[in-house]
XYZ file of C-alpha atoms in Angstrom:
431
model
C 0.000 0.000 0.000
C 1.435 3.399 -0.988
C 0.501 6.911 0.106
C 1.679 10.290 -1.098
C 4.123 10.580 1.793
C 5.635 7.104 1.774
C 9.239 6.572 0.794
C 9.011 2.801 0.375
C 6.492 0.455 -1.138
C 5.896 -3.222 -1.804
C 5.004 -4.652 -5.199
C 5.170 -8.181 -6.617
C 8.529 -7.287 -8.164
C 10.194 -5.601 -5.201
C 10.937 -6.268 -1.567
C 9.612 -4.157 1.295
C 13.059 -2.601 1.688
C 13.125 -1.215 -1.871
C 13.173 2.575 -1.635
C 11.546 4.856 -4.166
C 11.644 8.589 -4.469
C 8.915 10.396 -2.521
C 6.206 12.225 -4.410
C 7.383 15.791 -5.200
C 6.084 18.286 -2.697
C 4.136 20.172 -5.361
C 2.097 16.986 -5.999
C 1.509 16.194 -2.330
C -2.102 17.368 -2.305
C -2.552 16.942 1.440
C 0.353 19.256 2.203
C -0.671 21.752 -0.460
C -4.266 21.796 0.818
C -3.115 22.342 4.402
C -0.721 25.009 3.161
C -3.483 26.798 1.238
C -5.804 26.679 4.249
C -3.127 27.990 6.564
C -2.189 30.693 4.045
C -5.801 31.849 4.036
C -5.936 31.784 7.819
C -2.712 33.781 8.162
C -3.828 36.358 5.609
C -7.149 36.724 7.409
C -5.363 37.308 10.704
C -3.109 39.921 9.107
C -6.163 41.718 7.719
C -7.833 41.518 11.136
C -4.783 42.950 12.931
C -5.111 46.085 10.804
C -8.862 46.297 10.246
C -10.167 45.832 13.796
C -8.065 48.619 15.377
C -9.094 50.932 12.528
C -12.754 50.030 13.104
C -12.516 50.661 16.850
C -10.791 53.956 16.190
C -13.607 54.956 13.819
C -16.309 53.851 16.279
C -14.861 55.440 19.420
C -12.049 57.800 18.454
C -10.012 56.168 21.251
C -6.483 55.002 20.484
C -6.547 53.044 23.753
C -9.534 50.965 22.664
C -7.996 50.526 19.217
C -4.855 49.104 20.829
C -6.919 46.948 23.172
C -7.866 44.626 20.315
C -4.272 43.485 19.736
C -3.552 43.338 23.461
C -6.572 41.129 24.161
C -5.817 38.890 21.194
C -2.202 38.349 22.280
C -3.235 37.937 25.914
C -5.799 35.273 25.035
C -3.271 33.457 22.841
C -0.771 33.361 25.716
C -3.350 32.352 28.336
C -5.039 29.600 26.310
C -1.725 28.452 24.841
C -1.010 26.513 28.019
C -4.027 24.280 27.417
C -3.807 24.404 23.609
C -0.653 22.301 23.551
C -2.119 19.752 25.948
C -5.198 19.460 23.727
C -2.976 18.741 20.707
C -1.292 15.901 22.610
C -4.336 14.336 24.272
C -7.246 14.715 21.893
C -7.971 14.030 18.257
C -5.859 16.692 16.548
C -8.044 16.924 13.471
C -11.109 17.535 15.644
C -9.216 20.239 17.574
C -8.339 21.907 14.267
C -11.872 21.724 12.887
C -13.513 22.986 16.088
C -11.025 25.854 16.377
C -11.571 26.911 12.766
C -15.360 26.705 13.183
C -15.302 28.904 16.272
C -13.068 31.484 14.578
C -15.274 31.489 11.466
C -18.396 32.146 13.527
C -16.697 34.921 15.487
C -15.324 36.624 12.366
C -18.610 36.300 10.476
C -20.532 37.879 13.356
C -18.827 41.246 12.836
C -19.962 42.023 9.248
C -23.414 40.705 10.147
C -23.604 43.054 13.145
C -22.372 45.930 10.983
C -25.025 45.175 8.373
C -27.815 45.608 10.940
C -26.020 48.463 12.756
C -25.711 46.444 15.982
C -21.942 46.201 16.406
C -20.657 47.297 19.815
C -17.191 47.778 21.247
C -17.742 44.878 23.651
C -18.683 42.593 20.740
C -15.490 43.536 18.892
C -13.267 42.940 21.924
C -14.881 39.541 22.542
C -13.983 38.631 18.965
C -10.371 39.582 19.767
C -10.344 37.114 22.660
C -11.922 34.368 20.534
C -9.389 34.834 17.720
C -6.494 34.723 20.192
C -7.860 31.598 21.869
C -8.377 29.736 18.587
C -4.815 30.562 17.525
C -3.621 28.935 20.750
C -5.434 25.686 19.892
C -5.014 25.480 16.119
C -1.420 26.743 15.923
C 0.341 23.694 17.444
C -2.060 21.318 15.679
C -1.358 22.821 12.245
C 2.396 22.499 12.727
C 2.011 18.838 13.662
C -0.358 18.256 10.728
C 2.165 19.647 8.226
C 4.882 17.329 9.521
C 2.618 14.288 9.428
C 1.884 14.596 5.683
C 5.454 15.316 4.518
C 8.329 12.803 4.264
C 11.253 13.638 6.582
C 13.602 14.398 3.693
C 11.176 17.039 2.362
C 10.427 18.674 5.704
C 12.910 21.528 5.272
C 11.471 22.312 1.829
C 7.918 22.192 3.197
C 8.753 24.508 6.071
C 10.471 26.931 3.686
C 7.278 27.065 1.623
C 5.361 27.685 4.826
C 7.671 30.606 5.577
C 6.776 32.128 2.201
C 3.137 32.004 3.326
C 3.885 33.846 6.558
C 6.028 36.495 4.874
C 3.606 36.965 1.986
C 0.665 37.399 4.352
C 2.637 39.894 6.429
C 3.382 41.907 3.307
C -0.074 41.742 1.680
C -2.388 41.795 4.701
C -2.108 45.405 5.982
C -2.440 47.160 2.585
C -5.214 44.736 1.596
C -7.111 45.651 4.751
C -6.846 49.313 3.800
C -8.019 48.620 0.250
C -11.010 46.623 1.507
C -11.958 49.468 3.823
C -12.195 51.604 0.707
C -14.885 49.275 -0.619
C -16.977 49.515 2.524
C -16.633 49.398 6.293
C -17.670 45.747 6.469
C -15.528 44.508 3.563
C -12.346 43.686 5.558
C -14.365 41.609 8.012
C -16.048 39.685 5.231
C -12.501 39.006 4.024
C -11.424 37.610 7.399
C -14.505 35.367 7.472
C -13.798 34.057 3.959
C -10.185 33.357 4.966
C -11.403 31.417 8.012
C -13.756 29.437 5.769
C -10.831 28.480 3.519
C -8.878 27.277 6.534
C -11.851 25.237 7.790
C -12.390 23.686 4.353
C -8.787 22.449 4.269
C -9.167 20.962 7.766
C -12.318 19.127 6.688
C -10.788 17.774 3.469
C -7.372 16.634 4.691
C -6.948 13.598 6.893
C -3.733 13.221 8.856
C -2.568 11.129 11.847
C -4.616 12.693 14.583
C -3.181 11.104 17.731
C 0.281 10.185 19.048
C 1.471 7.302 16.915
C 2.063 4.534 19.473
C 0.273 3.262 22.539
C 3.248 4.254 24.697
C 3.117 7.773 23.291
C -0.602 8.011 24.000
C -0.028 6.933 27.592
C 2.802 9.462 27.939
C 0.586 12.196 26.498
C -1.850 11.685 29.352
C 0.901 12.368 31.895
C 2.905 15.450 32.738
C 0.193 18.103 32.747
C -0.222 21.204 30.630
C 3.147 22.634 31.733
C 5.145 19.603 30.599
C 6.260 21.482 27.460
C 7.834 24.257 29.513
C 9.630 21.721 31.715
C 10.969 19.929 28.638
C 12.346 23.189 27.206
C 13.907 24.126 30.550
C 15.736 20.772 30.754
C 16.888 20.605 27.117
C 20.474 21.818 26.878
C 20.120 22.922 23.221
C 16.544 24.219 22.990
C 16.940 26.317 26.132
C 19.601 28.693 24.713
C 18.078 28.589 21.220
C 14.706 29.758 22.456
C 16.309 32.256 24.824
C 18.186 33.955 21.979
C 15.148 33.972 19.671
C 13.081 35.480 22.482
C 15.691 38.242 22.811
C 15.461 38.959 19.071
C 11.664 39.092 19.255
C 11.718 41.531 22.171
C 14.354 43.732 20.514
C 12.642 43.673 17.117
C 9.279 44.634 18.600
C 10.843 47.296 20.824
C 12.412 48.837 17.712
C 9.146 49.604 15.917
C 7.739 52.434 18.036
C 10.946 54.531 18.303
C 11.556 54.087 14.561
C 8.056 55.338 13.803
C 8.533 58.328 16.118
C 11.945 59.039 14.608
C 10.689 58.900 11.020
C 7.650 61.002 11.910
C 9.960 63.621 13.403
C 11.847 63.701 10.091
C 8.612 64.560 8.282
C 7.948 61.089 6.840
C 4.318 60.390 5.935
C 2.346 57.453 7.328
C 2.601 55.755 3.950
C 6.360 56.213 3.953
C 6.650 54.767 7.452
C 4.574 51.763 6.406
C 6.757 51.174 3.364
C 9.919 51.420 5.457
C 8.652 48.892 8.009
C 7.646 46.530 5.178
C 11.340 45.885 4.594
C 11.368 42.986 7.044
C 8.457 41.218 5.334
C 10.026 41.712 1.893
C 13.348 40.375 3.184
C 11.672 37.378 4.785
C 9.848 36.604 1.546
C 13.180 36.580 -0.291
C 14.849 34.702 2.560
C 12.420 31.793 2.204
C 14.296 30.910 -0.998
C 17.620 30.769 0.881
C 16.673 28.399 3.709
C 18.231 25.199 2.350
C 21.365 26.999 1.167
C 21.941 28.694 4.518
C 21.283 25.461 6.397
C 23.986 23.761 4.332
C 26.358 26.634 5.017
C 26.391 26.404 8.823
C 24.920 24.652 11.828
C 21.769 25.887 13.570
C 23.546 27.557 16.477
C 26.026 29.410 14.267
C 23.217 30.674 12.016
C 21.213 31.780 15.035
C 24.132 33.725 16.448
C 24.957 35.291 13.068
C 21.410 36.588 12.544
C 21.225 37.726 16.163
C 24.413 39.760 15.960
C 23.279 41.203 12.638
C 20.211 42.546 14.458
C 22.397 44.812 16.632
C 23.537 47.176 13.832
C 20.047 47.005 12.321
C 18.686 48.497 15.551
C 21.069 51.423 15.087
C 20.559 51.852 11.323
C 17.636 54.325 11.697
C 20.133 56.767 13.255
C 22.011 56.963 9.933
C 21.113 59.318 7.070
C 18.650 58.097 4.464
C 15.393 57.958 6.405
C 12.932 55.440 4.987
C 15.429 53.985 2.503
C 17.938 53.198 5.247
C 15.284 51.670 7.512
C 13.864 49.559 4.670
C 17.325 48.278 3.673
C 18.265 47.432 7.271
C 15.020 45.569 7.939
C 15.271 43.793 4.580
C 18.765 42.569 5.493
C 17.780 41.101 8.837
C 14.542 39.767 7.334
C 16.551 37.525 5.012
C 17.549 35.380 7.982
C 14.158 35.121 9.671
C 12.816 32.154 7.624
C 16.050 30.276 8.287
C 15.600 30.689 12.038
C 11.922 29.746 12.005
C 12.591 26.593 10.014
C 15.492 25.828 12.350
C 13.168 25.950 15.364
C 10.659 23.731 13.586
C 13.286 21.157 12.672
C 14.737 21.008 16.170
C 11.317 20.637 17.781
C 9.986 18.182 15.196
C 13.093 15.997 15.244
C 13.969 15.909 18.931
C 10.712 16.172 20.841
C 8.757 12.962 21.518
C 5.382 12.828 19.795
C 3.646 12.568 23.144
C 4.990 16.011 24.130
C 5.139 17.689 20.740
C 1.951 19.728 21.039
C 2.847 21.068 24.491
C 6.419 21.924 23.493
C 5.255 23.724 20.343
C 2.611 25.594 22.341
C 5.178 26.559 24.979
C 7.518 27.820 22.256
C 4.772 29.848 20.563
C 3.652 31.277 23.908
C 7.175 32.349 24.843
C 7.658 34.062 21.505
C 4.243 35.727 21.668
C 4.877 36.957 25.216
C 8.010 38.699 23.993
C 5.991 40.955 21.679
C 4.001 42.897 24.309
C 7.114 43.023 26.491
C 8.962 44.806 23.692
C 6.044 47.128 22.963
C 5.501 48.111 26.592
C 9.217 48.438 27.290
C 9.895 50.753 24.372
C 6.829 52.843 25.244
C 8.031 53.320 28.812
C 11.514 54.251 27.642
C 10.121 56.776 25.150
C 8.429 58.578 28.041
C 11.896 59.464 29.367
C 14.331 59.148 26.442
C 14.590 60.255 22.834
C 13.881 57.685 20.074
C 17.609 57.554 19.261
C 18.490 56.855 22.903
C 15.858 54.097 23.078
C 17.296 52.374 20.000
C 20.790 52.537 21.516
C 19.463 51.137 24.807
C 17.727 48.236 23.044
C 20.895 47.478 21.059
C 22.969 47.473 24.264
C 20.512 45.157 26.023
C 20.490 42.751 23.068
C 24.290 42.743 22.999
C 24.431 41.996 26.720
C 22.135 39.025 26.212
C 24.047 37.657 23.218
C 27.503 37.717 24.810
C 26.991 34.751 27.181
C 25.149 32.764 24.511
C 28.030 33.309 22.084
C 30.710 32.539 24.658
C 29.125 29.187 25.492
C 29.814 26.121 23.407
C 26.289 24.722 23.147
C 25.124 26.875 20.253
C 28.448 27.025 18.419
C 28.734 23.231 18.368
C 25.098 22.405 17.628
C 24.482 20.339 14.503
C 21.443 19.611 12.408
C 19.429 16.585 13.553
C 19.443 13.581 11.262
C 16.059 13.058 9.578
C 14.281 9.994 10.907
C 14.031 7.002 8.627
C 10.548 6.503 7.234
C 9.506 2.920 8.033
C 8.247 0.696 5.271
C 4.479 0.132 5.484
C 3.338 -3.381 6.058
C 2.180 -5.264 2.989
């Protein structure tokens, strides 16, 4: 019996050990369907991140309420992420994915319907923020596991690189698309988010994938350890601990950079459109960097690549202080963006290859929660610093703090000596 992800097969003329080439990734319909559904979901979330704050600003005129949408969404994702990973390990993963997509679809569809009958309230909108954040916490780990389960190990890096193109493309297209949809009508962006959620749900309904830990021992292990088992695993793992610590530092520094850069460019007379174009440099760089993942992974080990991109972030933080305004900022963000897909795929490969299946959902959820928690920390930290320092001084302070965090990680041997995990051997299916 042969499937589109098998690397061996049995026929009357061959033995079970005869290996054949896996189906090319472009013809792996299960992966491509999951990818398309996740692309739609990511694009919908990018539209929502822009459209909902704009709607709240139009309804209330309050910047605080406009910012509350993102804060509540991130907060819900962090809070529910603790249980989201446990659900991915203990319950039918496909059911978790379908239920999460259904709930998000209903929440997103309720907004244009309420607008159509002139019944939308601020409370309704903020509840939708919480629902979206919660569903991300449950579907995020499950989608990552689903992608791995339908791709042969030797094609995993290629599949994850394609997934990075989805993330970068959505980050680049989503905000301007939200603005364009607003031009068509106040409810248009929210219809778009609902349609994107429907696409994601359709893919979850169509694609079947292994929906529970693979062995009986794994299923028994999944029932033990509690929801915090993923955090304990990361804390004990000698390699993942420094890897995630450094990536968390980059996330905090990168997020902390945005507000002072916007203030700095605004002080130079740059328009809102110009600021948006300058900040798009990271997404454009990441989109280009998705094509370099395999080449960079062959060039150096995971720890060396992580340290290289991390140290490159330090001068990028200081680049806005140089002449050139938007052009300089765009070029600096583009440069560091080239390495982002490489790091994301690196994290995926290390987690997928080294974490037992029984813990995979909780470890992925813990990783996503740690990274997500770094975003508000960077935002709040830079805002507090801007109350007392100039934008230039804040950028210097963030660069100094990042440098201080990178020095011990670079001096240690764990990251510098880390190697890529060997892909697991795909077992031959029974005849």
